[in-house]
């Protein structure tokens, strides 16, 4: 539908996934939600394996046209553009958040280093218009080279880099749990009336009313809305009790 009206199918899929993860799970029982997580994770593994298989086949079967200078500058500007996005945005977030939630220099470097370019870029290169066949072949070959470089060099070097920098790992927490915890912390800060309020608290103030009045009634059952409100209030009360105990 989105492609039919001239929009981006990838962006539409991304937004629908966020909405499903945020609201659809609340309408499901615990057992059904767990089963859905396992099913979609399995589908993701299969899709990922197919993508890497196709990239390998493309590398050996496509008619490539190599341009070393184009490949070099493409990789260079990919790394440069990611640095231009990661470090300034991290500095911006650190400036509006309290120090306990600051993104450390190690984590910023990991965010920059582990940026992989994969299936989306390669799929877009395959849709490059056939106006000049040589140009199209250079674009496909360059994109495939960038993908392989980031997958092998950056992807393969991420775990050794984590060990060298001694970056602590995190438990495999479900995304929905992470989302609820972040929202709950922001709601607790907002309800607590703190003077120094974090960035998430201000975001919560801006969107919570719209969510409660528009999204939740449209996407949640009455029982799910009651459960969401109760969960939010319980965590706010827990936060306030912990602050009072201090």
PDB file of C-alpha atoms in Angstrom:
ATOM      1  CA  UNK A   1       0.000   0.000   0.000  1.00  0.00           C
ATOM      2  CA  UNK A   2       2.786   2.426   0.929  1.00  0.00           C
ATOM      3  CA  UNK A   3       4.755   1.663  -2.241  1.00  0.00           C
ATOM      4  CA  UNK A   4       1.565   2.056  -4.268  1.00  0.00           C
ATOM      5  CA  UNK A   5       1.130   5.651  -3.108  1.00  0.00           C
ATOM      6  CA  UNK A   6       4.786   6.467  -3.732  1.00  0.00           C
ATOM      7  CA  UNK A   7       6.117   5.999  -0.188  1.00  0.00           C
ATOM      8  CA  UNK A   8       8.909   3.861   1.202  1.00  0.00           C
ATOM      9  CA  UNK A   9       8.020   0.262   1.921  1.00  0.00           C
ATOM     10  CA  UNK A  10      11.020  -0.112   4.232  1.00  0.00           C
ATOM     11  CA  UNK A  11       9.961   2.848   6.389  1.00  0.00           C
ATOM     12  CA  UNK A  12       6.373   1.567   6.467  1.00  0.00           C
ATOM     13  CA  UNK A  13       7.579  -1.845   7.616  1.00  0.00           C
ATOM     14  CA  UNK A  14       9.758  -0.224  10.283  1.00  0.00           C
ATOM     15  CA  UNK A  15       6.903   1.897  11.668  1.00  0.00           C
ATOM     16  CA  UNK A  16       4.424  -0.980  11.640  1.00  0.00           C
ATOM     17  CA  UNK A  17       6.934  -3.162  13.497  1.00  0.00           C
ATOM     18  CA  UNK A  18       7.293  -0.519  16.219  1.00  0.00           C
ATOM     19  CA  UNK A  19       3.525  -0.231  16.599  1.00  0.00           C
ATOM     20  CA  UNK A  20       3.075  -4.009  16.715  1.00  0.00           C
ATOM     21  CA  UNK A  21       5.819  -4.437  19.293  1.00  0.00           C
ATOM     22  CA  UNK A  22       4.431  -1.613  21.407  1.00  0.00           C
ATOM     23  CA  UNK A  23       0.698  -2.322  21.310  1.00  0.00           C
ATOM     24  CA  UNK A  24      -0.094  -5.729  19.814  1.00  0.00           C
ATOM     25  CA  UNK A  25       1.807  -7.607  22.525  1.00  0.00           C
ATOM     26  CA  UNK A  26      -0.346  -6.046  25.238  1.00  0.00           C
ATOM     27  CA  UNK A  27      -3.457  -7.577  23.646  1.00  0.00           C
ATOM     28  CA  UNK A  28      -1.967 -11.091  23.854  1.00  0.00           C
ATOM     29  CA  UNK A  29      -1.695 -13.503  26.719  1.00  0.00           C
ATOM     30  CA  UNK A  30       1.755 -14.251  28.118  1.00  0.00           C
ATOM     31  CA  UNK A  31       1.999 -17.660  26.455  1.00  0.00           C
ATOM     32  CA  UNK A  32       0.889 -16.344  23.056  1.00  0.00           C
ATOM     33  CA  UNK A  33       3.273 -13.391  23.291  1.00  0.00           C
ATOM     34  CA  UNK A  34       6.173 -15.743  24.115  1.00  0.00           C
ATOM     35  CA  UNK A  35       5.265 -17.997  21.182  1.00  0.00           C
ATOM     36  CA  UNK A  36       5.125 -14.976  18.842  1.00  0.00           C
ATOM     37  CA  UNK A  37       8.572 -13.842  19.994  1.00  0.00           C
ATOM     38  CA  UNK A  38      10.043 -17.270  19.221  1.00  0.00           C
ATOM     39  CA  UNK A  39       8.289 -17.533  15.848  1.00  0.00           C
ATOM     40  CA  UNK A  40       9.365 -14.101  14.639  1.00  0.00           C
ATOM     41  CA  UNK A  41      12.900 -14.639  15.902  1.00  0.00           C
ATOM     42  CA  UNK A  42      13.069 -17.883  13.910  1.00  0.00           C
ATOM     43  CA  UNK A  43      11.720 -16.146  10.820  1.00  0.00           C
ATOM     44  CA  UNK A  44      14.342 -13.438  11.287  1.00  0.00           C
ATOM     45  CA  UNK A  45      17.159 -15.995  11.447  1.00  0.00           C
ATOM     46  CA  UNK A  46      15.927 -17.686   8.258  1.00  0.00           C
ATOM     47  CA  UNK A  47      15.592 -14.356   6.426  1.00  0.00           C
ATOM     48  CA  UNK A  48      19.056 -13.275   7.560  1.00  0.00           C
ATOM     49  CA  UNK A  49      20.586 -16.551   6.365  1.00  0.00           C
ATOM     50  CA  UNK A  50      18.866 -16.143   2.991  1.00  0.00           C
ATOM     51  CA  UNK A  51      20.203 -12.587   2.632  1.00  0.00           C
ATOM     52  CA  UNK A  52      23.801 -13.642   3.331  1.00  0.00           C
ATOM     53  CA  UNK A  53      23.411 -16.615   0.997  1.00  0.00           C
ATOM     54  CA  UNK A  54      22.184 -14.324  -1.779  1.00  0.00           C
ATOM     55  CA  UNK A  55      25.057 -11.879  -1.208  1.00  0.00           C
ATOM     56  CA  UNK A  56      27.542 -14.736  -1.512  1.00  0.00           C
ATOM     57  CA  UNK A  57      25.919 -15.974  -4.711  1.00  0.00           C
ATOM     58  CA  UNK A  58      25.873 -12.441  -6.133  1.00  0.00           C
ATOM     59  CA  UNK A  59      29.579 -11.993  -5.436  1.00  0.00           C
ATOM     60  CA  UNK A  60      30.483 -15.076  -7.470  1.00  0.00           C
ATOM     61  CA  UNK A  61      27.898 -15.023 -10.264  1.00  0.00           C
ATOM     62  CA  UNK A  62      27.209 -11.347 -11.124  1.00  0.00           C
ATOM     63  CA  UNK A  63      29.142  -9.629 -13.882  1.00  0.00           C
ATOM     64  CA  UNK A  64      31.103  -7.078 -11.878  1.00  0.00           C
ATOM     65  CA  UNK A  65      32.828  -3.916 -12.983  1.00  0.00           C
ATOM     66  CA  UNK A  66      35.490  -2.992 -10.450  1.00  0.00           C
ATOM     67  CA  UNK A  67      36.455   0.581  -9.641  1.00  0.00           C
ATOM     68  CA  UNK A  68      38.974   0.563  -6.743  1.00  0.00           C
ATOM     69  CA  UNK A  69      38.850   4.329  -6.242  1.00  0.00           C
ATOM     70  CA  UNK A  70      35.038   4.300  -6.069  1.00  0.00           C
ATOM     71  CA  UNK A  71      35.098   1.431  -3.563  1.00  0.00           C
ATOM     72  CA  UNK A  72      37.722   3.144  -1.411  1.00  0.00           C
ATOM     73  CA  UNK A  73      35.929   6.495  -1.258  1.00  0.00           C
ATOM     74  CA  UNK A  74      32.568   4.788  -0.685  1.00  0.00           C
ATOM     75  CA  UNK A  75      33.935   2.978   2.360  1.00  0.00           C
ATOM     76  CA  UNK A  76      35.640   6.152   3.569  1.00  0.00           C
ATOM     77  CA  UNK A  77      32.510   8.282   3.315  1.00  0.00           C
ATOM     78  CA  UNK A  78      30.376   5.542   4.908  1.00  0.00           C
ATOM     79  CA  UNK A  79      32.666   5.564   7.935  1.00  0.00           C
ATOM     80  CA  UNK A  80      32.801   9.365   7.938  1.00  0.00           C
ATOM     81  CA  UNK A  81      29.018   9.763   7.685  1.00  0.00           C
ATOM     82  CA  UNK A  82      28.449   7.312  10.521  1.00  0.00           C
ATOM     83  CA  UNK A  83      30.927   9.204  12.685  1.00  0.00           C
ATOM     84  CA  UNK A  84      29.130  12.448  11.812  1.00  0.00           C
ATOM     85  CA  UNK A  85      25.903  10.881  13.056  1.00  0.00           C
ATOM     86  CA  UNK A  86      27.049   8.951  16.130  1.00  0.00           C
ATOM     87  CA  UNK A  87      29.387  11.354  17.913  1.00  0.00           C
ATOM     88  CA  UNK A  88      27.445  14.647  17.588  1.00  0.00           C
ATOM     89  CA  UNK A  89      24.135  12.980  18.490  1.00  0.00           C
ATOM     90  CA  UNK A  90      25.752  11.249  21.467  1.00  0.00           C
ATOM     91  CA  UNK A  91      27.133  14.591  22.616  1.00  0.00           C
ATOM     92  CA  UNK A  92      23.666  16.130  22.230  1.00  0.00           C
ATOM     93  CA  UNK A  93      22.039  13.361  24.279  1.00  0.00           C
ATOM     94  CA  UNK A  94      24.729  13.626  26.938  1.00  0.00           C
ATOM     95  CA  UNK A  95      24.105  17.353  27.198  1.00  0.00           C
ATOM     96  CA  UNK A  96      20.380  16.930  27.947  1.00  0.00           C
ATOM     97  CA  UNK A  97      20.545  13.733  30.039  1.00  0.00           C
ATOM     98  CA  UNK A  98      21.922  13.352  33.529  1.00  0.00           C
ATOM     99  CA  UNK A  99      25.407  11.897  33.968  1.00  0.00           C
ATOM    100  CA  UNK A 100      24.116   8.460  35.023  1.00  0.00           C
ATOM    101  CA  UNK A 101      22.722   7.938  31.523  1.00  0.00           C
ATOM    102  CA  UNK A 102      25.584   9.460  29.568  1.00  0.00           C
ATOM    103  CA  UNK A 103      26.896   7.505  26.592  1.00  0.00           C
ATOM    104  CA  UNK A 104      30.546   6.811  27.321  1.00  0.00           C
ATOM    105  CA  UNK A 105      33.322   7.310  24.808  1.00  0.00           C
ATOM    106  CA  UNK A 106      33.800   3.536  24.566  1.00  0.00           C
ATOM    107  CA  UNK A 107      30.156   2.977  23.728  1.00  0.00           C
ATOM    108  CA  UNK A 108      30.209   5.780  21.187  1.00  0.00           C
ATOM    109  CA  UNK A 109      33.182   4.200  19.472  1.00  0.00           C
ATOM    110  CA  UNK A 110      31.441   0.809  19.450  1.00  0.00           C
ATOM    111  CA  UNK A 111      28.337   2.391  17.943  1.00  0.00           C
ATOM    112  CA  UNK A 112      30.465   3.876  15.184  1.00  0.00           C
ATOM    113  CA  UNK A 113      32.599   0.788  14.578  1.00  0.00           C
ATOM    114  CA  UNK A 114      29.779  -1.755  14.531  1.00  0.00           C
ATOM    115  CA  UNK A 115      27.668   0.009  11.926  1.00  0.00           C
ATOM    116  CA  UNK A 116      26.986  -2.583   9.214  1.00  0.00           C
ATOM    117  CA  UNK A 117      25.664  -1.956   5.716  1.00  0.00           C
ATOM    118  CA  UNK A 118      23.801  -4.977   4.439  1.00  0.00           C
ATOM    119  CA  UNK A 119      20.679  -6.130   2.680  1.00  0.00           C
ATOM    120  CA  UNK A 120      18.907  -2.781   2.279  1.00  0.00           C
ATOM    121  CA  UNK A 121      21.794  -1.067   0.491  1.00  0.00           C
ATOM    122  CA  UNK A 122      22.396  -4.065  -1.732  1.00  0.00           C
ATOM    123  CA  UNK A 123      18.688  -4.370  -2.586  1.00  0.00           C
ATOM    124  CA  UNK A 124      18.577  -0.681  -3.511  1.00  0.00           C
ATOM    125  CA  UNK A 125      21.607  -1.075  -5.760  1.00  0.00           C
ATOM    126  CA  UNK A 126      19.872  -3.894  -7.639  1.00  0.00           C
ATOM    127  CA  UNK A 127      17.008  -1.490  -8.389  1.00  0.00           C
ATOM    128  CA  UNK A 128      19.394   1.063  -9.894  1.00  0.00           C
ATOM    129  CA  UNK A 129      17.868   2.209 -13.222  1.00  0.00           C
ATOM    130  CA  UNK A 130      19.336   0.601 -16.324  1.00  0.00           C
ATOM    131  CA  UNK A 131      20.249   3.817 -18.128  1.00  0.00           C
ATOM    132  CA  UNK A 132      23.962   3.127 -18.447  1.00  0.00           C
ATOM    133  CA  UNK A 133      24.735  -0.552 -17.900  1.00  0.00           C
ATOM    134  CA  UNK A 134      28.364   0.092 -16.936  1.00  0.00           C
ATOM    135  CA  UNK A 135      27.330   2.624 -14.292  1.00  0.00           C
ATOM    136  CA  UNK A 136      24.787   0.177 -12.878  1.00  0.00           C
ATOM    137  CA  UNK A 137      27.388  -2.569 -12.660  1.00  0.00           C
ATOM    138  CA  UNK A 138      29.833  -0.231 -10.886  1.00  0.00           C
ATOM    139  CA  UNK A 139      27.129   0.722  -8.356  1.00  0.00           C
ATOM    140  CA  UNK A 140      26.235  -2.920  -7.659  1.00  0.00           C
ATOM    141  CA  UNK A 141      29.880  -3.988  -7.388  1.00  0.00           C
ATOM    142  CA  UNK A 142      30.776  -1.067  -5.122  1.00  0.00           C
ATOM    143  CA  UNK A 143      27.783  -1.645  -2.871  1.00  0.00           C
ATOM    144  CA  UNK A 144      28.575  -5.350  -2.602  1.00  0.00           C
ATOM    145  CA  UNK A 145      32.195  -4.523  -1.762  1.00  0.00           C
ATOM    146  CA  UNK A 146      31.139  -2.103   0.979  1.00  0.00           C
ATOM    147  CA  UNK A 147      28.747  -4.718   2.390  1.00  0.00           C
ATOM    148  CA  UNK A 148      31.410  -7.419   2.443  1.00  0.00           C
ATOM    149  CA  UNK A 149      33.989  -5.061   3.972  1.00  0.00           C
ATOM    150  CA  UNK A 150      31.683  -4.012   6.813  1.00  0.00           C
ATOM    151  CA  UNK A 151      30.454  -7.546   7.449  1.00  0.00           C
ATOM    152  CA  UNK A 152      33.891  -9.158   7.502  1.00  0.00           C
ATOM    153  CA  UNK A 153      36.102  -6.381   8.889  1.00  0.00           C
ATOM    154  CA  UNK A 154      33.763  -4.435  11.168  1.00  0.00           C
ATOM    155  CA  UNK A 155      31.384  -7.276  11.990  1.00  0.00           C
ATOM    156  CA  UNK A 156      34.175  -9.755  12.602  1.00  0.00           C
ATOM    157  CA  UNK A 157      36.144  -7.246  14.642  1.00  0.00           C
ATOM    158  CA  UNK A 158      33.310  -6.134  16.927  1.00  0.00           C
ATOM    159  CA  UNK A 159      33.626  -8.899  19.531  1.00  0.00           C
ATOM    160  CA  UNK A 160      37.454  -8.654  19.761  1.00  0.00           C
ATOM    161  CA  UNK A 161      37.092  -4.876  20.090  1.00  0.00           C
ATOM    162  CA  UNK A 162      34.578  -5.314  22.914  1.00  0.00           C
ATOM    163  CA  UNK A 163      37.069  -7.513  24.746  1.00  0.00           C
ATOM    164  CA  UNK A 164      39.949  -5.077  24.168  1.00  0.00           C
ATOM    165  CA  UNK A 165      37.915  -2.107  25.404  1.00  0.00           C
ATOM    166  CA  UNK A 166      36.494  -4.230  28.251  1.00  0.00           C
ATOM    167  CA  UNK A 167      32.933  -3.201  27.510  1.00  0.00           C
ATOM    168  CA  UNK A 168      30.527  -4.986  29.820  1.00  0.00           C
ATOM    169  CA  UNK A 169      27.861  -7.127  28.218  1.00  0.00           C
ATOM    170  CA  UNK A 170      24.144  -6.953  28.928  1.00  0.00           C
ATOM    171  CA  UNK A 171      21.568  -9.642  29.493  1.00  0.00           C
ATOM    172  CA  UNK A 172      19.292 -10.669  26.668  1.00  0.00           C
ATOM    173  CA  UNK A 173      16.370  -8.519  27.776  1.00  0.00           C
ATOM    174  CA  UNK A 174      13.299  -8.571  25.502  1.00  0.00           C
ATOM    175  CA  UNK A 175      12.858  -5.290  23.596  1.00  0.00           C
ATOM    176  CA  UNK A 176       9.377  -4.807  25.038  1.00  0.00           C
ATOM    177  CA  UNK A 177      10.799  -4.971  28.563  1.00  0.00           C
ATOM    178  CA  UNK A 178      13.483  -2.409  27.691  1.00  0.00           C
ATOM    179  CA  UNK A 179      10.851  -0.130  26.194  1.00  0.00           C
ATOM    180  CA  UNK A 180       8.586  -0.384  29.231  1.00  0.00           C
ATOM    181  CA  UNK A 181      11.439   0.256  31.635  1.00  0.00           C
ATOM    182  CA  UNK A 182      12.533   3.368  29.741  1.00  0.00           C
ATOM    183  CA  UNK A 183       8.963   4.673  29.583  1.00  0.00           C
ATOM    184  CA  UNK A 184       8.425   3.898  33.253  1.00  0.00           C
ATOM    185  CA  UNK A 185      11.571   5.757  34.289  1.00  0.00           C
ATOM    186  CA  UNK A 186      10.466   8.765  32.267  1.00  0.00           C
ATOM    187  CA  UNK A 187       6.955   8.607  33.752  1.00  0.00           C
ATOM    188  CA  UNK A 188       8.380   8.333  37.255  1.00  0.00           C
ATOM    189  CA  UNK A 189      10.544  11.387  36.688  1.00  0.00           C
ATOM    190  CA  UNK A 190       7.585  13.297  35.291  1.00  0.00           C
ATOM    191  CA  UNK A 191       5.322  12.316  38.188  1.00  0.00           C
ATOM    192  CA  UNK A 192       8.035  13.025  40.731  1.00  0.00           C
ATOM    193  CA  UNK A 193       8.159  16.687  39.790  1.00  0.00           C
ATOM    194  CA  UNK A 194      11.949  16.737  39.713  1.00  0.00           C
ATOM    195  CA  UNK A 195      13.624  20.026  38.862  1.00  0.00           C
ATOM    196  CA  UNK A 196      16.395  18.426  36.824  1.00  0.00           C
ATOM    197  CA  UNK A 197      14.453  16.210  34.505  1.00  0.00           C
ATOM    198  CA  UNK A 198      16.016  13.991  31.916  1.00  0.00           C
ATOM    199  CA  UNK A 199      15.491  13.980  28.198  1.00  0.00           C
ATOM    200  CA  UNK A 200      13.219  10.909  28.337  1.00  0.00           C
ATOM    201  CA  UNK A 201      10.975  12.648  30.878  1.00  0.00           C
ATOM    202  CA  UNK A 202      10.471  15.604  28.559  1.00  0.00           C
ATOM    203  CA  UNK A 203       9.758  13.285  25.653  1.00  0.00           C
ATOM    204  CA  UNK A 204       7.287  11.428  27.845  1.00  0.00           C
ATOM    205  CA  UNK A 205       5.480  14.692  28.640  1.00  0.00           C
ATOM    206  CA  UNK A 206       5.178  15.460  24.941  1.00  0.00           C
ATOM    207  CA  UNK A 207       3.788  12.131  23.721  1.00  0.00           C
ATOM    208  CA  UNK A 208       2.047  10.450  26.669  1.00  0.00           C
ATOM    209  CA  UNK A 209      -1.139  12.497  26.334  1.00  0.00           C
ATOM    210  CA  UNK A 210      -1.381  11.796  22.617  1.00  0.00           C
ATOM    211  CA  UNK A 211      -0.717   8.110  23.237  1.00  0.00           C
ATOM    212  CA  UNK A 212      -3.352   7.827  25.954  1.00  0.00           C
ATOM    213  CA  UNK A 213      -5.999   9.700  23.985  1.00  0.00           C
ATOM    214  CA  UNK A 214      -5.401   8.454  20.434  1.00  0.00           C
ATOM    215  CA  UNK A 215      -3.164   5.397  20.071  1.00  0.00           C
ATOM    216  CA  UNK A 216      -4.167   3.376  23.116  1.00  0.00           C
ATOM    217  CA  UNK A 217      -7.956   3.582  22.521  1.00  0.00           C
ATOM    218  CA  UNK A 218      -7.460   2.652  18.862  1.00  0.00           C
ATOM    219  CA  UNK A 219      -4.971  -0.190  19.296  1.00  0.00           C
ATOM    220  CA  UNK A 220      -5.598  -1.667  22.749  1.00  0.00           C
ATOM    221  CA  UNK A 221      -8.518  -3.544  24.236  1.00  0.00           C
ATOM    222  CA  UNK A 222     -10.096  -2.022  27.353  1.00  0.00           C
ATOM    223  CA  UNK A 223      -8.464  -4.688  29.507  1.00  0.00           C
ATOM    224  CA  UNK A 224      -5.050  -3.961  27.979  1.00  0.00           C
ATOM    225  CA  UNK A 225      -5.471  -0.212  28.598  1.00  0.00           C
ATOM    226  CA  UNK A 226      -6.323  -0.842  32.232  1.00  0.00           C
ATOM    227  CA  UNK A 227      -3.331  -3.170  32.613  1.00  0.00           C
ATOM    228  CA  UNK A 228      -1.001  -0.613  30.971  1.00  0.00           C
ATOM    229  CA  UNK A 229      -2.213   2.183  33.242  1.00  0.00           C
ATOM    230  CA  UNK A 230      -1.875  -0.021  36.312  1.00  0.00           C
ATOM    231  CA  UNK A 231       1.624  -1.119  35.311  1.00  0.00           C
ATOM    232  CA  UNK A 232       2.675   2.488  34.795  1.00  0.00           C
ATOM    233  CA  UNK A 233       1.234   3.550  38.150  1.00  0.00           C
ATOM    234  CA  UNK A 234       2.839   0.630  40.001  1.00  0.00           C
ATOM    235  CA  UNK A 235       6.289   1.545  38.696  1.00  0.00           C
ATOM    236  CA  UNK A 236       5.757   5.222  39.505  1.00  0.00           C
ATOM    237  CA  UNK A 237       4.724   4.273  43.047  1.00  0.00           C
ATOM    238  CA  UNK A 238       7.753   2.010  43.366  1.00  0.00           C
ATOM    239  CA  UNK A 239      10.008   4.829  42.194  1.00  0.00           C
ATOM    240  CA  UNK A 240       8.444   7.311  44.624  1.00  0.00           C
ATOM    241  CA  UNK A 241       8.748   4.850  47.509  1.00  0.00           C
ATOM    242  CA  UNK A 242      12.419   4.277  46.686  1.00  0.00           C
ATOM    243  CA  UNK A 243      13.024   8.030  46.589  1.00  0.00           C
ATOM    244  CA  UNK A 244      11.203   8.452  49.882  1.00  0.00           C
ATOM    245  CA  UNK A 245      13.314   5.717  51.477  1.00  0.00           C
ATOM    246  CA  UNK A 246      16.454   7.632  50.644  1.00  0.00           C
TER     247      UNK A 246
END
